[in-house]
XYZ file of C-alpha atoms in Angstrom:
200
model
C 9.629 5.714 2.799
C 10.231 8.636 5.471
C 7.613 10.777 6.489
C 5.448 12.324 9.546
C 2.016 12.868 10.188
C -0.391 14.350 12.712
C -2.674 12.342 14.829
C -4.808 13.143 18.067
C -4.777 11.161 21.264
C -6.460 7.692 20.823
C -6.761 8.604 17.158
C -5.988 5.709 14.784
C -4.076 6.395 11.605
C -3.176 3.962 8.868
C -0.761 3.891 5.886
C -0.970 1.262 3.042
C 2.330 -0.217 1.777
C 2.432 -2.423 -1.437
C 5.142 -4.927 -0.357
C 6.051 -8.137 -2.282
C 6.073 -11.640 -0.699
C 8.328 -13.112 1.644
C 10.043 -9.476 2.286
C 11.309 -7.896 5.317
C 9.570 -4.528 6.583
C 11.535 -2.629 9.133
C 9.949 0.804 10.701
C 11.351 3.296 13.131
C 9.075 5.986 14.519
C 9.325 8.740 16.958
C 6.478 10.439 18.653
C 6.429 14.455 19.480
C 3.871 16.017 21.779
C 2.255 19.587 20.944
C 3.482 22.149 23.956
C 0.813 24.793 24.174
C 3.051 27.192 26.051
C 6.002 27.033 23.354
C 3.661 26.539 20.240
C 5.742 23.800 19.054
C 6.232 19.999 19.174
C 8.483 18.688 22.030
C 11.451 16.361 21.208
C 9.906 13.671 23.165
C 6.824 12.418 24.650
C 7.406 10.675 27.900
C 4.573 8.208 29.315
C 3.062 7.893 25.674
C 2.812 4.540 24.132
C 2.388 3.681 20.523
C -0.017 0.587 19.355
C 1.609 -0.486 16.056
C -1.120 -3.039 14.112
C 0.319 -4.261 10.498
C -2.578 -6.404 8.463
C -1.934 -8.352 5.529
C -4.025 -8.227 2.166
C -6.094 -11.263 3.404
C -6.893 -9.630 6.699
C -4.450 -11.608 8.737
C -2.829 -9.709 11.539
C 0.934 -9.771 11.126
C 1.761 -7.532 14.155
C 0.066 -5.948 16.867
C 2.168 -4.639 19.833
C 2.456 -1.419 22.156
C 5.811 0.115 21.958
C 7.043 3.549 23.777
C 7.416 6.786 22.421
C 9.779 5.795 20.146
C 10.374 2.276 18.893
C 11.340 0.011 15.877
C 9.138 -2.579 14.600
C 9.544 -5.379 11.770
C 7.515 -8.116 9.915
C 7.887 -10.132 7.106
C 5.078 -10.221 4.515
C 3.630 -13.697 3.209
C 1.540 -12.341 0.361
C 1.813 -9.772 -2.090
C -0.124 -6.817 -2.162
C -1.339 -3.990 0.029
C -0.358 -4.233 3.869
C -2.063 -1.694 6.248
C 0.404 -0.219 9.047
C -1.908 1.609 11.628
C -0.718 3.654 14.502
C -2.603 4.560 17.632
C -1.607 6.332 20.887
C -2.420 4.566 24.401
C -3.993 6.856 26.944
C -2.521 6.825 30.424
C -2.512 9.390 33.057
C 1.020 10.455 32.365
C -0.070 10.752 28.691
C -1.169 13.791 26.774
C -4.497 15.609 27.514
C -7.554 14.890 25.507
C -7.581 16.536 22.429
C -3.718 16.993 22.050
C -1.930 17.084 18.848
C 0.884 14.421 18.163
C 3.499 14.413 15.328
C 4.456 10.876 14.326
C 7.852 10.816 12.435
C 7.962 7.448 10.608
C 10.701 5.610 8.338
C 9.542 2.316 6.826
C 12.408 0.469 5.116
C 11.155 -2.580 2.872
C 13.505 -5.354 2.211
C 16.556 -4.057 3.750
C 18.765 -6.179 6.209
C 20.796 -3.800 8.210
C 24.547 -4.592 8.637
C 25.798 -4.608 11.919
C 29.009 -2.393 11.643
C 30.277 -3.060 15.175
C 30.056 -6.900 14.455
C 31.686 -6.683 11.306
C 34.689 -4.518 12.641
C 35.240 -7.033 15.296
C 36.021 -9.819 12.769
C 38.635 -10.049 10.316
C 38.745 -8.728 6.979
C 37.565 -12.167 5.229
C 34.912 -12.340 7.342
C 33.873 -8.556 6.534
C 34.015 -9.350 3.073
C 31.719 -12.604 3.492
C 29.423 -10.685 5.456
C 29.008 -7.721 3.002
C 28.609 -10.416 0.202
C 25.627 -12.040 2.063
C 24.124 -8.846 2.301
C 24.720 -7.618 -1.254
C 23.053 -11.083 -2.267
C 20.043 -10.654 0.081
C 19.796 -7.109 -1.714
C 19.907 -8.946 -5.054
C 17.093 -11.120 -4.039
C 14.928 -8.729 -2.706
C 15.317 -6.589 -6.135
C 14.458 -9.983 -7.701
C 11.039 -10.264 -5.733
C 10.414 -6.760 -6.457
C 10.586 -7.207 -10.137
C 8.385 -10.645 -10.000
C 5.909 -8.859 -8.171
C 5.940 -5.825 -10.541
C 5.536 -8.521 -13.337
C 2.600 -9.945 -11.699
C 0.852 -6.923 -11.412
C 1.585 -5.966 -14.985
C 0.371 -9.066 -16.232
C -2.832 -8.843 -13.969
C -3.404 -5.310 -15.376
C -2.828 -6.427 -19.225
C -5.441 -9.358 -18.675
C -8.042 -6.956 -17.012
C -7.439 -4.215 -20.103
C -7.648 -7.161 -22.410
C -11.106 -8.252 -20.857
C -12.637 -4.791 -20.730
C -11.634 -4.163 -24.475
C -13.085 -7.429 -25.642
C -16.217 -6.634 -23.619
C -16.354 -3.007 -25.250
C -15.862 -4.804 -28.732
C -18.644 -7.339 -28.355
C -21.141 -4.683 -26.738
C -20.233 -2.288 -29.983
C -21.232 -5.284 -32.058
C -24.533 -6.052 -30.141
C -25.280 -2.218 -30.409
C -24.751 -2.269 -34.108
C -26.742 -5.664 -34.834
C -29.808 -3.995 -32.507
C -29.627 -0.680 -34.670
C -29.356 -2.750 -37.822
C -32.387 -4.714 -36.820
C -34.726 -1.715 -35.704
C -33.706 0.070 -38.975
C -34.706 -3.004 -40.881
C -38.101 -3.326 -39.180
C -38.716 0.223 -39.521
C -38.181 0.262 -43.174
C -40.424 -2.864 -43.312
C -43.198 -1.450 -41.191
C -43.217 1.796 -43.292
C -43.308 -0.304 -46.567
C -46.186 -2.498 -45.198
C -47.960 0.825 -44.208
C -47.557 2.518 -47.646
C -48.741 -0.903 -49.492
C -52.006 -1.110 -47.126
C -52.852 2.572 -47.919
C -52.005 1.662 -51.612
C -49.670 4.785 -51.719
C -47.054 2.745 -53.573
């Protein structure tokens, strides 16, 4: 997931990521500041920090930390579901003036373990193959977890659909029985009325 969004100073903005359990999430971000004179975003925003907060589906705070104008954060999910990742700029005397606009470039990678190429090059070929093989195995485990999570979601959705269909069916049967009962009662009432008036 790579995107950018705009926020104001001290404004909090959150995104929601649906993440399987036991999954590493790594995020990189960079903050740019709007320049009134240039009418453009500057490449850097010195003196500006960014609070990053991550909340699990159960409401537990997995990460709450102040970073600089650009940085990398990471966390591991313990539960499957929607994790809320929030960003809020700090306010210092060196920071932007009130009401200024900030642009945040964000790149989030789910389930990736990055290879340290410099470390690999420093080792011999056998170790290089081992490291790359371990990385591949980790990626396979991540794909497996993703598939299991999607299977769980599909099963939950199917159960909900079946319960809804069952409720609709029973409601239709109840409505039909009520209509039949009312019809029979009306016919009986009319018949009794006609008999009492000696019309039949």
